[in-house]
Amino acid sequence: MAQFSISRAYLLDLLKAIKTVPVSPIMEASKQVRLTVTKDGTISATATDAEQVIYCTSRAGQADVVKTGSLDMQRATLLEVIKSMSSETISFQIVSDAHVQIKADRSEFKLLYRRDDYFDGIKSRIDAECGKNAQTIQFETSDLTRFVHGVSVCVATDDSRYGLNGAYLHTLDHEGTPVIRMVSTDGHR
């Protein structure tokens, strides 16, 4: 039964970062986002389309947490509601088995939420599939957004060249300094 408050700007950054996961018309979980808050004020957002998972998390103290927990909501609806609010702080509270109340100043919305079992085992499925090769890369949400915007113009949109319909993110060591690089191509650029 999650109950918490968070900065509107920070929540928008989290939601924009996971926007890169495509929505599949046949997979309900791809339309959802899971927001999870912990006792130390960490908030995370998770989105998946079964081929990729984006998991963005904050530093401790970003959220003012009354009760820890998770909420699974429609990504598009939540993003539109948050964009429409003008207050700097937004509060979330579960008010029934199917509704979450989102408040900011005089604005108040009640959205449907649910617990989606699909999200429950994502971490264990990634560990099982990737094993020792799994790698966690941590950086600021604004940096991820900048990376994605920088390469998205070169991602192919032609379905006949599906191998070019994405971006490659990897790490390397450059003169003793870890570097993150993201590249894409459409075959021309």
mmCIF file of C-alpha atoms in Angstrom:
data_model
loop_
_atom_site.group_PDB
_atom_site.id
_atom_site.type_symbol
_atom_site.label_atom_id
_atom_site.label_comp_id
_atom_site.label_asym_id
_atom_site.label_seq_id
_atom_site.Cartn_x
_atom_site.Cartn_y
_atom_site.Cartn_z
ATOM 1 C CA MET A 1 0.000 0.000 0.000
ATOM 2 C CA ALA A 2 2.455 2.652 -1.217
ATOM 3 C CA GLN A 3 2.080 6.243 -0.070
ATOM 4 C CA PHE A 4 4.692 8.853 -0.985
ATOM 5 C CA SER A 5 5.458 12.338 -2.315
ATOM 6 C CA ILE A 6 8.022 13.230 -4.957
ATOM 7 C CA SER A 7 9.223 16.192 -6.991
ATOM 8 C CA ARG A 8 7.239 16.584 -10.214
ATOM 9 C CA ALA A 9 10.398 17.339 -12.233
ATOM 10 C CA TYR A 10 12.198 14.262 -10.944
ATOM 11 C CA LEU A 11 9.229 11.968 -11.624
ATOM 12 C CA LEU A 12 8.913 13.368 -15.157
ATOM 13 C CA ASP A 13 12.598 12.583 -15.764
ATOM 14 C CA LEU A 14 12.054 8.982 -14.626
ATOM 15 C CA LEU A 15 8.991 8.558 -16.835
ATOM 16 C CA LYS A 16 10.717 10.078 -19.865
ATOM 17 C CA ALA A 17 13.678 7.719 -19.427
ATOM 18 C CA ILE A 18 11.474 4.627 -19.568
ATOM 19 C CA LYS A 19 9.528 6.011 -22.520
ATOM 20 C CA THR A 20 12.152 4.402 -24.767
ATOM 21 C CA VAL A 21 10.570 0.973 -24.193
ATOM 22 C CA PRO A 22 8.088 0.467 -27.045
ATOM 23 C CA VAL A 23 4.448 -0.283 -26.297
ATOM 24 C CA SER A 24 3.246 -3.554 -27.794
ATOM 25 C CA PRO A 25 -0.451 -3.796 -28.673
ATOM 26 C CA ILE A 26 -0.470 -7.507 -27.750
ATOM 27 C CA MET A 27 1.461 -7.318 -24.477
ATOM 28 C CA GLU A 28 -0.395 -5.564 -21.674
ATOM 29 C CA ALA A 29 2.716 -5.296 -19.457
ATOM 30 C CA SER A 30 4.441 -3.098 -22.074
ATOM 31 C CA LYS A 31 1.797 -0.418 -21.494
ATOM 32 C CA GLN A 32 2.547 -0.356 -17.763
ATOM 33 C CA VAL A 33 5.133 1.245 -15.523
ATOM 34 C CA ARG A 34 5.953 -0.022 -12.063
ATOM 35 C CA LEU A 35 6.814 2.668 -9.517
ATOM 36 C CA THR A 36 8.453 1.277 -6.373
ATOM 37 C CA VAL A 37 9.353 3.261 -3.262
ATOM 38 C CA THR A 38 11.544 2.060 -0.416
ATOM 39 C CA LYS A 39 11.969 3.144 3.190
ATOM 40 C CA ASP A 40 15.102 5.219 2.446
ATOM 41 C CA GLY A 41 13.234 7.407 -0.095
ATOM 42 C CA THR A 42 14.508 5.647 -3.207
ATOM 43 C CA ILE A 43 12.038 5.511 -6.081
ATOM 44 C CA SER A 44 12.392 3.326 -9.139
ATOM 45 C CA ALA A 45 10.500 3.031 -12.412
ATOM 46 C CA THR A 46 10.466 -0.181 -14.447
ATOM 47 C CA ALA A 47 9.140 -0.779 -17.963
ATOM 48 C CA THR A 48 9.478 -3.774 -20.278
ATOM 49 C CA ASP A 49 8.319 -5.150 -23.621
ATOM 50 C CA ALA A 50 9.694 -8.688 -22.945
ATOM 51 C CA GLU A 51 12.783 -8.007 -25.092
ATOM 52 C CA GLN A 52 14.217 -5.178 -23.064
ATOM 53 C CA VAL A 53 13.845 -3.842 -19.561
ATOM 54 C CA ILE A 54 14.481 -0.276 -18.477
ATOM 55 C CA TYR A 55 14.918 0.094 -14.736
ATOM 56 C CA CYS A 56 15.630 3.619 -13.493
ATOM 57 C CA THR A 57 16.204 4.301 -9.836
ATOM 58 C CA SER A 58 16.924 7.391 -7.773
ATOM 59 C CA ARG A 59 19.359 8.107 -5.008
ATOM 60 C CA ALA A 60 18.057 7.708 -1.481
ATOM 61 C CA GLY A 61 15.921 10.596 -0.264
ATOM 62 C CA GLN A 62 14.255 11.570 -3.558
ATOM 63 C CA ALA A 63 10.816 10.549 -2.282
ATOM 64 C CA ASP A 64 9.159 11.338 1.037
ATOM 65 C CA VAL A 65 7.824 7.866 1.895
ATOM 66 C CA VAL A 66 4.975 7.223 4.319
ATOM 67 C CA LYS A 67 4.403 3.589 3.230
ATOM 68 C CA THR A 68 6.659 1.509 0.978
ATOM 69 C CA GLY A 69 5.320 -0.508 -1.936
ATOM 70 C CA SER A 70 4.785 -0.690 -5.677
ATOM 71 C CA LEU A 71 2.215 0.647 -8.125
ATOM 72 C CA ASP A 72 1.660 -0.640 -11.669
ATOM 73 C CA MET A 73 -0.106 1.952 -13.825
ATOM 74 C CA GLN A 74 -0.660 2.829 -17.468
ATOM 75 C CA ARG A 75 2.483 4.692 -18.619
ATOM 76 C CA ALA A 76 0.768 7.063 -21.048
ATOM 77 C CA THR A 77 -2.014 8.032 -18.631
ATOM 78 C CA LEU A 78 0.383 8.626 -15.739
ATOM 79 C CA LEU A 79 2.687 10.756 -17.898
ATOM 80 C CA GLU A 80 -0.218 12.932 -19.102
ATOM 81 C CA VAL A 81 -1.524 13.410 -15.546
ATOM 82 C CA ILE A 82 1.921 14.397 -14.215
ATOM 83 C CA LYS A 83 2.487 16.798 -17.135
ATOM 84 C CA SER A 84 -0.869 18.481 -16.465
ATOM 85 C CA MET A 85 -0.020 19.268 -12.846
ATOM 86 C CA SER A 86 1.704 22.534 -12.004
ATOM 87 C CA SER A 87 2.750 21.888 -8.400
ATOM 88 C CA GLU A 88 6.370 21.085 -7.584
ATOM 89 C CA THR A 89 5.430 18.160 -5.300
ATOM 90 C CA ILE A 90 3.100 15.315 -6.211
ATOM 91 C CA SER A 91 1.603 12.854 -3.700
ATOM 92 C CA PHE A 92 0.557 9.263 -4.357
ATOM 93 C CA GLN A 93 -1.719 7.251 -2.085
ATOM 94 C CA ILE A 94 -3.546 3.972 -2.639
ATOM 95 C CA VAL A 95 -7.175 4.621 -1.701
ATOM 96 C CA SER A 96 -8.786 1.297 -2.679
ATOM 97 C CA ASP A 97 -7.936 -2.094 -4.120
ATOM 98 C CA ALA A 98 -7.983 -0.645 -7.626
ATOM 99 C CA HIS A 99 -7.332 3.109 -7.333
ATOM 100 C CA VAL A 100 -4.418 5.366 -6.539
ATOM 101 C CA GLN A 101 -4.987 9.023 -5.698
ATOM 102 C CA ILE A 102 -2.524 11.505 -7.186
ATOM 103 C CA LYS A 103 -2.619 15.001 -5.659
ATOM 104 C CA ALA A 104 -0.835 18.275 -6.261
ATOM 105 C CA ASP A 105 -2.185 21.529 -4.811
ATOM 106 C CA ARG A 106 -5.841 21.663 -5.903
ATOM 107 C CA SER A 107 -5.505 18.974 -8.576
ATOM 108 C CA GLU A 108 -6.600 15.463 -7.722
ATOM 109 C CA PHE A 109 -6.785 12.386 -9.919
ATOM 110 C CA LYS A 110 -7.821 8.813 -9.215
ATOM 111 C CA LEU A 111 -6.214 6.325 -11.560
ATOM 112 C CA LEU A 112 -6.596 2.593 -11.840
ATOM 113 C CA TYR A 113 -3.622 0.613 -10.660
ATOM 114 C CA ARG A 114 -2.912 -3.052 -10.294
ATOM 115 C CA ARG A 115 -0.193 -5.459 -9.305
ATOM 116 C CA ASP A 116 1.130 -6.976 -12.519
ATOM 117 C CA ASP A 117 2.749 -10.352 -11.849
ATOM 118 C CA TYR A 118 4.903 -9.870 -14.928
ATOM 119 C CA PHE A 119 7.068 -7.299 -13.114
ATOM 120 C CA ASP A 120 7.585 -9.460 -10.026
ATOM 121 C CA GLY A 121 10.258 -11.739 -11.491
ATOM 122 C CA ILE A 122 12.095 -9.440 -13.893
ATOM 123 C CA LYS A 123 15.339 -9.254 -11.896
ATOM 124 C CA SER A 124 15.510 -13.023 -11.350
ATOM 125 C CA ARG A 125 14.724 -13.692 -15.046
ATOM 126 C CA ILE A 126 17.524 -11.339 -16.139
ATOM 127 C CA ASP A 127 19.976 -13.021 -13.757
ATOM 128 C CA ALA A 128 18.944 -16.486 -14.978
ATOM 129 C CA GLU A 129 19.220 -15.569 -18.683
ATOM 130 C CA CYS A 130 22.393 -13.492 -18.523
ATOM 131 C CA GLY A 131 24.180 -15.188 -15.633
ATOM 132 C CA LYS A 132 27.669 -13.830 -15.064
ATOM 133 C CA ASN A 133 27.470 -11.694 -18.215
ATOM 134 C CA ALA A 134 24.773 -9.434 -16.756
ATOM 135 C CA GLN A 135 25.992 -5.899 -16.242
ATOM 136 C CA THR A 136 24.392 -3.052 -14.352
ATOM 137 C CA ILE A 137 25.116 0.453 -15.587
ATOM 138 C CA GLN A 138 24.194 3.306 -13.288
ATOM 139 C CA PHE A 139 23.951 6.941 -14.341
ATOM 140 C CA GLU A 140 21.665 9.929 -14.005
ATOM 141 C CA THR A 141 18.246 9.830 -15.677
ATOM 142 C CA SER A 142 19.052 13.082 -17.478
ATOM 143 C CA ASP A 143 22.157 11.427 -18.981
ATOM 144 C CA LEU A 144 20.119 8.465 -20.268
ATOM 145 C CA THR A 145 17.604 10.867 -21.787
ATOM 146 C CA ARG A 146 20.447 12.804 -23.448
ATOM 147 C CA PHE A 147 21.961 9.562 -24.821
ATOM 148 C CA VAL A 148 18.654 8.375 -26.249
ATOM 149 C CA HIS A 149 17.822 11.729 -27.841
ATOM 150 C CA GLY A 150 21.318 11.898 -29.331
ATOM 151 C CA VAL A 151 21.099 8.562 -31.147
ATOM 152 C CA SER A 152 17.367 8.257 -31.831
ATOM 153 C CA VAL A 153 17.626 10.226 -35.091
ATOM 154 C CA CYS A 154 19.811 7.450 -36.535
ATOM 155 C CA VAL A 155 17.681 4.457 -35.514
ATOM 156 C CA ALA A 156 16.197 2.767 -38.588
ATOM 157 C CA THR A 157 12.409 2.680 -38.782
ATOM 158 C CA ASP A 158 12.216 0.311 -41.761
ATOM 159 C CA ASP A 159 10.960 -3.107 -40.662
ATOM 160 C CA SER A 160 12.896 -4.859 -43.429
ATOM 161 C CA ARG A 161 16.143 -3.848 -41.674
ATOM 162 C CA TYR A 162 15.087 -4.860 -38.183
ATOM 163 C CA GLY A 163 18.704 -5.364 -37.099
ATOM 164 C CA LEU A 164 19.144 -1.585 -37.230
ATOM 165 C CA ASN A 165 15.985 -0.769 -35.227
ATOM 166 C CA GLY A 166 17.765 -0.029 -31.970
ATOM 167 C CA ALA A 167 20.754 1.460 -30.249
ATOM 168 C CA TYR A 168 23.839 -0.210 -28.778
ATOM 169 C CA LEU A 169 24.903 0.770 -25.267
ATOM 170 C CA HIS A 170 28.217 -0.473 -23.928
ATOM 171 C CA THR A 171 30.967 0.357 -21.497
ATOM 172 C CA LEU A 172 34.692 0.512 -22.067
ATOM 173 C CA ASP A 173 37.837 1.563 -20.289
ATOM 174 C CA HIS A 174 39.488 4.627 -21.822
ATOM 175 C CA GLU A 175 42.884 5.398 -20.283
ATOM 176 C CA GLY A 176 41.769 4.067 -16.897
ATOM 177 C CA THR A 177 38.431 5.877 -16.927
ATOM 178 C CA PRO A 178 35.161 3.953 -17.435
ATOM 179 C CA VAL A 179 33.207 5.334 -20.408
ATOM 180 C CA ILE A 180 29.642 4.650 -21.523
ATOM 181 C CA ARG A 181 28.996 4.799 -25.246
ATOM 182 C CA MET A 182 25.691 4.580 -27.132
ATOM 183 C CA VAL A 183 25.532 4.284 -30.914
ATOM 184 C CA SER A 184 22.928 3.670 -33.603
ATOM 185 C CA THR A 185 22.688 3.662 -37.386
ATOM 186 C CA ASP A 186 20.045 3.450 -40.032
ATOM 187 C CA GLY A 187 22.579 2.292 -42.619
ATOM 188 C CA HIS A 188 23.144 5.829 -43.927
ATOM 189 C CA ARG A 189 24.108 7.866 -40.856
#
